[in-house]
PDB file of C-alpha atoms in Angstrom:
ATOM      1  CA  UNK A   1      27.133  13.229 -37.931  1.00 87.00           C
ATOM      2  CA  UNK A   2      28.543  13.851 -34.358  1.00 85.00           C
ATOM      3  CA  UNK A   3      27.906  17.582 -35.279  1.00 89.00           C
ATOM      4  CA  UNK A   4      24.676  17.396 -35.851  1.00 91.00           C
ATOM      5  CA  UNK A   5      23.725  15.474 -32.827  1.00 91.00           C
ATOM      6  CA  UNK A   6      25.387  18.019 -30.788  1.00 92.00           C
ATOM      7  CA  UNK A   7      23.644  20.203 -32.421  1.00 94.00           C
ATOM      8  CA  UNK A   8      20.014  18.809 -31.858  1.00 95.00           C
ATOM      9  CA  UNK A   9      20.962  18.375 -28.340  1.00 95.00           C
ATOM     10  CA  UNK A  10      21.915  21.804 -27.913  1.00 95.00           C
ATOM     11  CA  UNK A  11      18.567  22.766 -29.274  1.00 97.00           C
ATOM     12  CA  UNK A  12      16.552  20.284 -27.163  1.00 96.00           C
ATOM     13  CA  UNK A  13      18.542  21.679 -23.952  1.00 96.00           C
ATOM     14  CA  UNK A  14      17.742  25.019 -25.127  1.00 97.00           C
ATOM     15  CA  UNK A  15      13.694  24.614 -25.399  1.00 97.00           C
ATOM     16  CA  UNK A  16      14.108  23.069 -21.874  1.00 96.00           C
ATOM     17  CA  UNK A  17      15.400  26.112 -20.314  1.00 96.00           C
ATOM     18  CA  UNK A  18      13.185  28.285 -22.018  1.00 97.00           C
ATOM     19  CA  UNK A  19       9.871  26.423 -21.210  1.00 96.00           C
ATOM     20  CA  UNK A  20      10.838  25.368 -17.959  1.00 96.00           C
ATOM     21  CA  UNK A  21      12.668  28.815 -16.231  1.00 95.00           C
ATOM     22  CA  UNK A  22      11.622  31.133 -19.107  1.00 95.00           C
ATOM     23  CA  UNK A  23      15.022  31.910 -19.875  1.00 95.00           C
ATOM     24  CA  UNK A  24      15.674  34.099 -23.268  1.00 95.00           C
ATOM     25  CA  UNK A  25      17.912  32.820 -25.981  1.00 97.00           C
ATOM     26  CA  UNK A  26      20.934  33.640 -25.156  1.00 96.00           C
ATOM     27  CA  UNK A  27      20.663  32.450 -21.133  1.00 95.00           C
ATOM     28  CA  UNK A  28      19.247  28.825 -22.518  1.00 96.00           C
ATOM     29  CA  UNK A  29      21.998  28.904 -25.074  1.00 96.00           C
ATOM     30  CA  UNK A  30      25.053  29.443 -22.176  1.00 96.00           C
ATOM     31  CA  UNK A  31      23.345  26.761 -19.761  1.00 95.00           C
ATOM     32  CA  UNK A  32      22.780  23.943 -21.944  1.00 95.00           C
ATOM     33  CA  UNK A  33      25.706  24.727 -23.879  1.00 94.00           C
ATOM     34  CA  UNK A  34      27.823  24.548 -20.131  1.00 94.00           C
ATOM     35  CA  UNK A  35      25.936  21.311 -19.035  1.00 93.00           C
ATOM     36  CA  UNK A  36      26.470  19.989 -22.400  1.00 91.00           C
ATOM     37  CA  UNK A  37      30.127  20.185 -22.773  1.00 88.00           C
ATOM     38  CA  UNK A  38      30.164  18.994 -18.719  1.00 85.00           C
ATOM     39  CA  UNK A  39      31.236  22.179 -17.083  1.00 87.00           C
ATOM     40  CA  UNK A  40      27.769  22.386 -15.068  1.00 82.00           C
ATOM     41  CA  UNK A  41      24.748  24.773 -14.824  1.00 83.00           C
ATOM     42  CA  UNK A  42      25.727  29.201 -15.118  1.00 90.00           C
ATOM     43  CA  UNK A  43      22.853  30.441 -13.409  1.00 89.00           C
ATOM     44  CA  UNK A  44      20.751  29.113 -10.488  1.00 91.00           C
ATOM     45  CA  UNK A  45      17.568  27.470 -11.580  1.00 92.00           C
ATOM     46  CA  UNK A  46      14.278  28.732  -9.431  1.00 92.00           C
ATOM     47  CA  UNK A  47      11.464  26.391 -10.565  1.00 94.00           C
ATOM     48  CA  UNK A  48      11.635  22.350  -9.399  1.00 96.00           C
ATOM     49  CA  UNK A  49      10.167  21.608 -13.213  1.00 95.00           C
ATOM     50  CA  UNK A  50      13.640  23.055 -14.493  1.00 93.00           C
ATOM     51  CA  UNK A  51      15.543  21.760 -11.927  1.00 94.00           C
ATOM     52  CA  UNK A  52      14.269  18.221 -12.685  1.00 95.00           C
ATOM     53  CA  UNK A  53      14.858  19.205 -16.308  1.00 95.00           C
ATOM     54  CA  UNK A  54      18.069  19.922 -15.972  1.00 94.00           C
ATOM     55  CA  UNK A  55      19.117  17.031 -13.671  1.00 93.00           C
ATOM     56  CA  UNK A  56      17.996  14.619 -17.037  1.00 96.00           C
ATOM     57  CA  UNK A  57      19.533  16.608 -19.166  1.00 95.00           C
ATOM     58  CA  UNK A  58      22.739  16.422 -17.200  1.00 93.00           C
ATOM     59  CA  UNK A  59      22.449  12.553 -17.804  1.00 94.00           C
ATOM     60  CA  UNK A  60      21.727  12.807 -21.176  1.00 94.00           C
ATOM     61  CA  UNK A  61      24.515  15.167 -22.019  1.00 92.00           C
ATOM     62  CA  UNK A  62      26.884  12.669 -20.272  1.00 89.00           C
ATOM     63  CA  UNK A  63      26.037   9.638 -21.786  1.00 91.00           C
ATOM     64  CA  UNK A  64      26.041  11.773 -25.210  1.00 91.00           C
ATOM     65  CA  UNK A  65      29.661  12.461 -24.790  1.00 86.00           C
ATOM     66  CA  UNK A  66      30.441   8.706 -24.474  1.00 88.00           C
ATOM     67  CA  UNK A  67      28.313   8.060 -27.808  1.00 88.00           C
ATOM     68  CA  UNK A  68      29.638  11.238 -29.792  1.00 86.00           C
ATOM     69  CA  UNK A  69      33.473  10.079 -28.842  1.00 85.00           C
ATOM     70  CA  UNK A  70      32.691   6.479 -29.589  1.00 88.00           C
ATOM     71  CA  UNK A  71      31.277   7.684 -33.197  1.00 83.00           C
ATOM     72  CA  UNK A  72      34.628   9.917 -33.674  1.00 83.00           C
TER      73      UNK A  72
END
């Protein structure tokens, strides 16, 4: 169950990068993957629609670590 959460997120994190900064697959894959497991963003983000994107996605990421460890 965590797995798949991470997963999803992962995925949702992904379409964000890639609608927001038109990044390809494997760019939106490294960056939400990085903010995801809390290291921070890889590349710089050029567009304020992706930086607020990523800013909530930071959040979410965060307080989806406390949730995935509390399921574990």
């Amino acid at each position: 169950m965590g797995l798949a959460t991470i997963a999803v997120a992962l995925a949702i994190g992904m379409a964000g990068y890639m609608g927001f900064e038109s990044m390809g697959f494997i760019d939106a894959f490294i960056n939400a993957s990085m903010i995801l497991s809390g290291m921070g963003p890889v590349t710089q983000l050029a567009t304020d629609g992706g930086k607020i994107f990523a800013g909530f996605y930071a959040l979410f990421s965060g307080l989806l670590l406390i949730a995935v460890a509390g399921l574990m």
